[in-house]
Every structure is written in structure tokens, then in C-alpha cells.
Amino acid sequence: TISGVSVTHGGSGCSAATSEGPFSDITVDSNGTVQSVTLPIVTGDGYITGKAIIVSHGSGDKTLVVSCVASPGGDITVLNIDTAGTGYSTANPPIIYCPEGTIGAAPTFGTDNAGANFAGVYATNGVFNGGAIIGVYVTNAGTGYTQNIKITHVSAFNAGTCSSRVEGIGEAILAYGSVVAADPANP
């Protein structure tokens, strides 16, 4: 199974057509629990419904889970806090990136891999910053993956513009590994 993805080659042009995130207007109480996320007035398009990618700046217990709900046109209409987490900074709260596309897994060139059914969603650094993939939320860890795996962009929405290297956008973190998040400022 693939428990996470280390983004090593974020590509470019993978972002939603117009960005309304990331969402950083977040209320954190004195215990470090996320209380609310404010949806901005600005609209966007090209987002998909799914779990958000969270950047927590080193604070928090890494259990914050936010679901983004997108309209058929790809505008984020609702942000739901599924799990509030604890220990997040009030001075530097986490940032929420709604998903903009989907990813899958494939064997690296010239190798075989019996794995199947891996799926995830990704977020980017935004259309105005090049649209590089900066983070991934695994929606299905799949089964049977062992080695020689590349993570690939599979969304139909950005297929014509999302470019990445032949080795894919990142490396699979197998169940025994740990997730390493990319730095949004340096994808």
C-alpha cells in the first residue's frame, strides 16, 4: 500500500483555472483547536470535491482534516472541518489547499509492479505561481505495491497543461515509510 507521496517533481500548469485558495483565514482557539475556516468572497473554477491538503508550519498534531466541496463548475462552495486537531498555532495557523486534480500510480519505466487501485488528490502553489503540485492527500492506498513506483497526474481537467518529468510528480511512500511534504514556497 502507498501511505503517502513525497512530491519531488511538481511540474507546472497543474492548477485550477482561477485560484481562490489557499485558505488561511482560520480561527484557532487557545487550545490550538481549529474552530473555523472562512470561505472567501472571491470565486474560482477548476477545483474538485475532496479532502484538503494541509500545511501546518510545524505546529499541530497533524490530525486536522478539512473537506472541500466544489460546485459542478469547480468553485469551492463549502469548507467542512471533519477533524479539528489540536496544538495548532494561533499566530501562524495551518493553511488549507483544496484539491485541484487527481493522481494515480504506475510502474517506473521498464519495470513491473503488481500494485493496483492507488488514488489521491493534489493541490498546487496556484495559477499565478506556476501551478506546481505541492501536496497530495491519499484517498485510496491501493494494494500490492512494492517498489519502482511513480506517481502520475491523471485528471482530465488539467491534462493538457500539467507537465511533469518522465519519472512522475513524486515518489510513493510505502506503508512502512513516512510522508514528506513539499514546501509550497519552493515546489
XYZ file of C-alpha atoms in Angstrom:
187
model
C 0.000 0.000 0.000
C 1.022 3.616 -0.556
C 0.529 5.686 2.584
C 1.773 8.997 1.221
C 3.597 10.810 -1.540
C 6.816 12.791 -1.446
C 6.424 15.453 -4.136
C 9.786 15.674 -5.886
C 8.814 16.994 -9.336
C 5.713 19.172 -9.005
C 5.638 20.052 -12.695
C 3.814 23.154 -13.856
C 0.427 24.185 -15.209
C -1.468 21.801 -12.912
C -3.504 24.416 -11.029
C -7.167 25.313 -11.209
C -8.016 27.907 -13.854
C -8.585 30.635 -11.278
C -7.458 30.264 -7.728
C -9.467 31.087 -4.634
C -7.134 29.405 -2.155
C -5.155 28.632 -0.247
C -7.423 29.299 2.678
C -5.611 30.949 5.539
C -8.435 32.817 7.310
C -8.606 30.160 10.019
C -9.748 30.559 13.616
C -7.736 28.569 16.168
C -8.772 28.632 19.843
C -6.384 28.900 22.816
C -6.060 25.095 22.945
C -4.846 25.010 19.357
C -8.071 23.504 18.007
C -9.222 24.731 14.611
C -12.690 26.253 15.060
C -13.497 27.627 11.607
C -12.241 28.271 8.099
C -13.650 31.319 6.311
C -14.612 30.874 2.685
C -13.546 33.985 0.738
C -15.859 36.019 -1.455
C -13.578 35.522 -4.478
C -14.713 32.672 -6.695
C -12.595 30.272 -8.699
C -13.031 27.334 -11.002
C -11.333 24.037 -11.652
C -11.431 22.692 -8.089
C -12.792 19.259 -7.226
C -14.601 17.959 -4.163
C -12.301 16.129 -1.773
C -10.060 16.253 1.273
C -7.823 19.298 1.581
C -4.048 19.271 1.698
C -2.975 20.903 4.985
C 0.284 22.793 5.577
C 0.715 23.283 9.316
C 4.104 25.069 9.619
C 5.323 22.520 12.173
C 2.530 23.057 14.685
C -0.443 20.851 15.470
C -0.892 17.135 15.871
C -1.349 16.608 12.096
C -4.929 15.357 12.552
C -6.728 18.358 11.021
C -8.972 17.112 8.206
C -10.968 19.526 6.047
C -13.313 18.575 3.207
C -13.721 20.939 0.277
C -16.998 20.869 -1.647
C -16.907 22.166 -5.211
C -19.782 23.163 -7.463
C -20.101 21.493 -10.904
C -18.146 24.481 -12.281
C -15.296 23.891 -9.830
C -15.975 26.772 -7.406
C -15.406 25.918 -3.731
C -18.790 26.343 -2.051
C -18.245 24.737 1.376
C -15.298 24.002 3.669
C -16.134 21.414 6.345
C -13.890 20.736 9.330
C -14.084 16.933 9.658
C -11.457 16.647 12.417
C -10.310 19.824 14.215
C -6.996 18.547 15.543
C -5.117 20.150 18.426
C -1.906 22.068 19.061
C -2.128 24.402 16.073
C -0.610 27.866 16.349
C -2.945 30.848 16.771
C -0.217 33.175 15.444
C 0.573 31.013 12.414
C -2.465 28.790 11.754
C -2.414 25.994 9.184
C -3.096 26.717 5.523
C -5.720 24.748 3.619
C -5.338 23.898 -0.055
C -8.417 22.457 -1.779
C -7.832 19.695 -4.333
C -7.391 20.634 -7.981
C -6.884 17.250 -9.600
C -6.314 13.548 -9.161
C -3.257 11.309 -9.232
C -2.527 7.620 -9.684
C 0.422 5.236 -9.534
C 2.252 3.413 -12.308
C 5.393 1.287 -12.574
C 8.542 3.213 -13.412
C 9.859 2.838 -16.945
C 10.955 -0.702 -17.763
C 9.653 -2.294 -14.554
C 6.624 -4.279 -13.461
C 4.563 -3.755 -10.342
C 1.501 -5.734 -9.337
C 0.005 -2.879 -7.324
C -3.479 -1.589 -8.051
C -6.112 0.967 -7.076
C -3.951 3.767 -5.625
C -5.673 7.164 -5.873
C -5.217 10.634 -4.456
C -5.932 14.315 -4.940
C -3.421 17.134 -5.232
C -3.101 20.858 -4.625
C -0.780 23.353 -6.288
C 1.017 26.577 -5.474
C -1.568 28.407 -7.620
C -2.040 29.519 -11.177
C -0.022 32.718 -10.637
C 2.932 30.798 -9.154
C 3.308 28.283 -11.975
C 0.783 25.659 -10.886
C 3.285 23.159 -9.455
C 1.884 20.296 -7.399
C 2.909 20.874 -3.769
C 0.937 18.310 -1.799
C -1.129 15.160 -2.038
C -3.927 13.604 0.018
C -4.123 9.825 -0.417
C -7.750 8.737 -0.933
C -7.031 5.041 -1.588
C -3.716 3.458 -0.545
C -4.210 0.616 -3.017
C -2.774 -2.861 -2.596
C 0.193 -4.869 -3.778
C 2.654 -2.012 -4.379
C 6.242 -2.983 -3.610
C 8.817 -0.815 -5.399
C 9.630 1.032 -8.632
C 6.511 3.201 -8.456
C 5.946 6.651 -9.896
C 3.063 8.949 -9.045
C 1.339 10.396 -12.104
C -1.190 13.137 -12.890
C -4.483 11.628 -14.111
C -7.011 14.488 -14.011
C -8.823 15.187 -17.236
C -9.278 18.866 -16.284
C -5.592 19.862 -16.434
C -4.272 17.048 -18.646
C -3.336 19.394 -21.480
C -1.352 21.806 -19.334
C 0.021 19.783 -16.402
C 3.583 18.830 -17.202
C 5.922 16.714 -15.139
C 9.019 14.653 -15.648
C 9.045 11.161 -17.130
C 9.575 9.787 -13.618
C 6.254 11.312 -12.475
C 5.443 14.005 -9.938
C 6.764 12.232 -6.889
C 7.824 9.153 -5.047
C 5.460 6.738 -3.344
C 5.852 6.355 0.392
C 5.119 2.713 1.108
C 3.242 1.752 4.283
C 6.470 1.452 6.258
C 7.697 4.952 5.246
C 6.845 8.441 6.410
C 5.250 11.277 4.470
C 7.434 14.210 3.495
C 5.507 17.312 2.420
C 6.844 19.719 -0.176
C 7.476 23.335 0.732
C 4.827 25.454 -1.088
C 7.315 28.296 -1.457
C 9.842 26.035 -3.237
C 7.926 23.325 -5.124
